Amino acid sequence: MYRDLKYLLAYLLPLAGYLGLYFGGVWSYGSIYVAFLILPLLELVLPASQENHAPEEEEARGGTPLFDWLLYLNLPILTGALIFLLINVTSRELTANELTGMILNVGLMIGTVGINVAHELGHRTKKHEQWMAQALLLTGLYMHFFIEHNRGHHRHVATPLDPATSKKNQSIYAFWLRSTTMSWWHAWQLEAQRLAKLGQPAVSWQNQMVRFQIIQLAYLLAIFLIFGFTGLWVAIAAAVFGFLMLESVNYIEHYGLLRRKNAQGRYEPVLPIHSWNSNHELGRIFLYELTRHSDHHFRASRKYQILRAFRESPQLPAGYPACMILALFPPLWFSIMNPRVDRFARQTGSQSANLSQPIA
């Protein structure tokens, strides 16, 4: 039980965010320092862990309320941080550097304790967990993710049909543009298809995308009425940075990996070889095991606390934060990752359909 409390370390990131909002100055960047300075340096020297829980442990861990509450608490934490930010920018005299730092600080929190946690809760079947996922996505103005990720990305991942799968030699900047626009459009298409099967019109209150757009506009209107134009553009800027952090993670998780087609023209099943992973312990904790991404795609219903490492899953050259930084420099990213993509493709080309055994 005590070793499960390691996930409390994830709260260090929002704690740094709050401290940055409170102290200002050079500390305004708060969570940025934790995610992109402290974490990469620690992961550089600390060993990775491929340890999996024994099968008999998984059922008990999967039903332990502690792991759920660790997720739930992120909703009030993020809401408080966003309100704190809006109060700061409309009531304090901030330098341009402080303003930038605070926006990026809370924007990163939107991407991590917001959209990332929403990603986990959005796969749950309980109504209150799905509602919480949507509330967290609202802060990033990314509510369509609830539709596109579950019903689009998981179906089409590692194929050209998926806008959230980055292509080999595609820069992160080109990927941002494609994934953000096409994912939004695909969510509309998915809802139209769902309603057509039910014999209902696409443009109606039954369309989740219609409701999501109205909710997001109401959210922005409320911010404008309370905090004025300054609060409005700051909230939008923080949201944009937040969803770009999500898309940066998408970029490194699936870079260059493709599923093969069979003789009938159908893609092979999604397997543990179709996502890049990182077993660095701190990154796993801070992102609620998102870095064990292969098992998430292999069995999307598995909760984060029982995700497994697979021997055959491709491994990133560093932890998620360091790889996100590397991706910002496309020539450097290509020089490191393209040989790995090519080597992995050669190794798995004819045997991928039989690979699905976790590390014992």
Tab-separated table of N, CA and C in Angstrom, residues 45-104:
chain	number	residue	atom	x	y	z
A	45	VAL	N	19.497	10.222	-14.968
A	45	VAL	CA	20.380	9.488	-14.060
A	45	VAL	C	19.674	8.352	-13.321
A	46	LEU	N	18.352	8.434	-13.199
A	46	LEU	CA	17.630	7.382	-12.477
A	46	LEU	C	17.290	6.235	-13.421
A	47	PRO	N	17.353	4.997	-12.935
A	47	PRO	CA	17.076	3.848	-13.812
A	47	PRO	C	15.589	3.740	-14.153
A	48	ALA	N	15.309	3.169	-15.315
A	48	ALA	CA	13.929	2.879	-15.703
A	48	ALA	C	13.509	1.549	-15.067
A	49	SER	N	12.211	1.339	-14.962
A	49	SER	CA	11.704	0.109	-14.349
A	49	SER	C	10.709	-0.568	-15.287
A	50	GLN	N	10.963	-1.836	-15.587
A	50	GLN	CA	10.045	-2.619	-16.411
A	50	GLN	C	9.186	-3.561	-15.572
A	51	GLU	N	9.184	-3.348	-14.275
A	51	GLU	CA	8.459	-4.237	-13.376
A	51	GLU	C	6.953	-4.169	-13.625
A	52	ASN	N	6.326	-5.316	-13.705
A	52	ASN	CA	4.871	-5.419	-13.813
A	52	ASN	C	4.299	-6.028	-12.539
A	53	HIS	N	3.044	-5.723	-12.266
A	53	HIS	CA	2.374	-6.340	-11.126
A	53	HIS	C	1.950	-7.766	-11.484
A	54	ALA	N	1.991	-8.628	-10.530
A	54	ALA	CA	1.564	-10.011	-10.748
A	54	ALA	C	0.083	-10.027	-11.111
A	55	PRO	N	-0.324	-10.957	-11.973
A	55	PRO	CA	-1.735	-11.023	-12.393
A	55	PRO	C	-2.714	-11.062	-11.229
A	56	GLU	N	-2.339	-11.749	-10.141
A	56	GLU	CA	-3.255	-11.851	-9.001
A	56	GLU	C	-3.405	-10.517	-8.263
A	57	GLU	N	-2.448	-9.599	-8.455
A	57	GLU	CA	-2.535	-8.279	-7.830
A	57	GLU	C	-3.428	-7.332	-8.612
A	58	GLU	N	-3.546	-7.561	-9.886
A	58	GLU	CA	-4.180	-6.576	-10.760
A	58	GLU	C	-5.640	-6.318	-10.398
A	59	GLU	N	-6.384	-7.367	-10.094
A	59	GLU	CA	-7.800	-7.179	-9.782
A	59	GLU	C	-7.973	-6.309	-8.546
A	60	ALA	N	-7.162	-6.575	-7.515
A	60	ALA	CA	-7.264	-5.796	-6.280
A	60	ALA	C	-6.877	-4.338	-6.526
A	61	ARG	N	-5.792	-4.124	-7.266
A	61	ARG	CA	-5.352	-2.752	-7.546
A	61	ARG	C	-6.373	-2.015	-8.417
A	62	GLY	N	-6.957	-2.745	-9.357
A	62	GLY	CA	-7.918	-2.117	-10.245
A	62	GLY	C	-9.155	-1.612	-9.525
A	63	GLY	N	-9.465	-2.190	-8.365
A	63	GLY	CA	-10.651	-1.782	-7.617
A	63	GLY	C	-10.360	-0.925	-6.406
A	64	THR	N	-9.123	-0.488	-6.235
A	64	THR	CA	-8.746	0.319	-5.066
A	64	THR	C	-9.150	1.780	-5.271
A	65	PRO	N	-10.022	2.346	-4.420
A	65	PRO	CA	-10.514	3.716	-4.606
A	65	PRO	C	-9.414	4.778	-4.587
A	66	LEU	N	-8.302	4.527	-3.877
A	66	LEU	CA	-7.225	5.506	-3.785
A	66	LEU	C	-6.795	5.993	-5.162
A	67	PHE	N	-6.635	5.071	-6.097
A	67	PHE	CA	-6.143	5.443	-7.417
A	67	PHE	C	-7.142	6.328	-8.159
A	68	ASP	N	-8.432	6.119	-7.904
A	68	ASP	CA	-9.441	6.967	-8.534
A	68	ASP	C	-9.426	8.367	-7.926
A	69	TRP	N	-9.316	8.447	-6.616
A	69	TRP	CA	-9.331	9.751	-5.955
A	69	TRP	C	-8.105	10.577	-6.301
A	70	LEU	N	-6.995	9.912	-6.567
A	70	LEU	CA	-5.802	10.644	-7.017
A	70	LEU	C	-6.090	11.376	-8.330
A	71	LEU	N	-6.952	10.816	-9.152
A	71	LEU	CA	-7.361	11.476	-10.392
A	71	LEU	C	-8.401	12.555	-10.123
A	72	TYR	N	-9.406	12.221	-9.316
A	72	TYR	CA	-10.521	13.148	-9.083
A	72	TYR	C	-10.044	14.489	-8.521
A	73	LEU	N	-9.063	14.456	-7.637
A	73	LEU	CA	-8.612	15.687	-6.976
A	73	LEU	C	-8.002	16.691	-7.950
A	74	ASN	N	-7.638	16.215	-9.131
A	74	ASN	CA	-7.051	17.140	-10.102
A	74	ASN	C	-8.058	18.146	-10.639
A	75	LEU	N	-9.341	17.826	-10.590
A	75	LEU	CA	-10.344	18.772	-11.084
A	75	LEU	C	-10.396	20.040	-10.227
A	76	PRO	N	-10.564	19.948	-8.907
A	76	PRO	CA	-10.531	21.190	-8.118
A	76	PRO	C	-9.165	21.862	-8.133
A	77	ILE	N	-8.094	21.078	-8.200
A	77	ILE	CA	-6.758	21.672	-8.248
A	77	ILE	C	-6.593	22.528	-9.497
A	78	LEU	N	-6.994	21.994	-10.646
A	78	LEU	CA	-6.850	22.736	-11.892
A	78	LEU	C	-7.798	23.935	-11.945
A	79	THR	N	-9.024	23.745	-11.486
A	79	THR	CA	-9.984	24.861	-11.461
A	79	THR	C	-9.459	26.004	-10.613
A	80	GLY	N	-8.898	25.660	-9.453
A	80	GLY	CA	-8.336	26.682	-8.579
A	80	GLY	C	-7.169	27.410	-9.220
A	81	ALA	N	-6.308	26.677	-9.903
A	81	ALA	CA	-5.155	27.288	-10.561
A	81	ALA	C	-5.593	28.242	-11.661
A	82	LEU	N	-6.606	27.852	-12.418
A	82	LEU	CA	-7.086	28.708	-13.498
A	82	LEU	C	-7.694	29.996	-12.940
A	83	ILE	N	-8.469	29.884	-11.880
A	83	ILE	CA	-9.050	31.079	-11.246
A	83	ILE	C	-7.947	31.966	-10.675
A	84	PHE	N	-6.955	31.347	-10.045
A	84	PHE	CA	-5.809	32.078	-9.486
A	84	PHE	C	-5.095	32.851	-10.598
A	85	LEU	N	-4.892	32.213	-11.729
A	85	LEU	CA	-4.247	32.877	-12.868
A	85	LEU	C	-5.058	34.082	-13.320
A	86	LEU	N	-6.358	33.911	-13.488
A	86	LEU	CA	-7.199	35.001	-13.985
A	86	LEU	C	-7.267	36.158	-12.988
A	87	ILE	N	-7.266	35.849	-11.711
A	87	ILE	CA	-7.227	36.914	-10.699
A	87	ILE	C	-5.905	37.664	-10.780
A	88	ASN	N	-4.817	36.926	-10.932
A	88	ASN	CA	-3.500	37.558	-11.019
A	88	ASN	C	-3.402	38.527	-12.187
A	89	VAL	N	-3.804	38.070	-13.358
A	89	VAL	CA	-3.595	38.893	-14.566
A	89	VAL	C	-4.538	40.089	-14.615
A	90	THR	N	-5.574	40.087	-13.800
A	90	THR	CA	-6.508	41.216	-13.816
A	90	THR	C	-6.421	42.087	-12.562
A	91	SER	N	-5.567	41.708	-11.610
A	91	SER	CA	-5.500	42.498	-10.371
A	91	SER	C	-4.078	42.851	-9.953
A	92	ARG	N	-3.065	42.258	-10.580
A	92	ARG	CA	-1.675	42.543	-10.231
A	92	ARG	C	-0.941	43.182	-11.393
A	93	GLU	N	0.044	43.974	-11.064
A	93	GLU	CA	0.914	44.542	-12.093
A	93	GLU	C	1.984	43.504	-12.429
A	94	LEU	N	1.880	42.908	-13.589
A	94	LEU	CA	2.794	41.852	-13.985
A	94	LEU	C	3.689	42.319	-15.127
A	95	THR	N	4.950	41.907	-15.080
A	95	THR	CA	5.835	42.165	-16.208
A	95	THR	C	5.463	41.209	-17.343
A	96	ALA	N	5.973	41.486	-18.533
A	96	ALA	CA	5.705	40.603	-19.673
A	96	ALA	C	6.227	39.200	-19.398
A	97	ASN	N	7.370	39.104	-18.722
A	97	ASN	CA	7.939	37.793	-18.410
A	97	ASN	C	7.072	37.047	-17.409
A	98	GLU	N	6.555	37.756	-16.398
A	98	GLU	CA	5.679	37.106	-15.420
A	98	GLU	C	4.384	36.633	-16.076
A	99	LEU	N	3.814	37.470	-16.923
A	99	LEU	CA	2.576	37.108	-17.600
A	99	LEU	C	2.779	35.873	-18.474
A	100	THR	N	3.868	35.868	-19.234
A	100	THR	CA	4.175	34.714	-20.085
A	100	THR	C	4.366	33.461	-19.238
A	101	GLY	N	5.148	33.614	-18.168
A	101	GLY	CA	5.425	32.466	-17.306
A	101	GLY	C	4.172	31.884	-16.698
A	102	MET	N	3.277	32.741	-16.218
A	102	MET	CA	2.060	32.249	-15.578
A	102	MET	C	1.129	31.571	-16.573
A	103	ILE	N	1.057	32.099	-17.797
A	103	ILE	CA	0.219	31.470	-18.823
A	103	ILE	C	0.761	30.088	-19.169
A	104	LEU	N	2.075	29.991	-19.393
A	104	LEU	CA	2.670	28.692	-19.718
A	104	LEU	C	2.566	27.737	-18.535
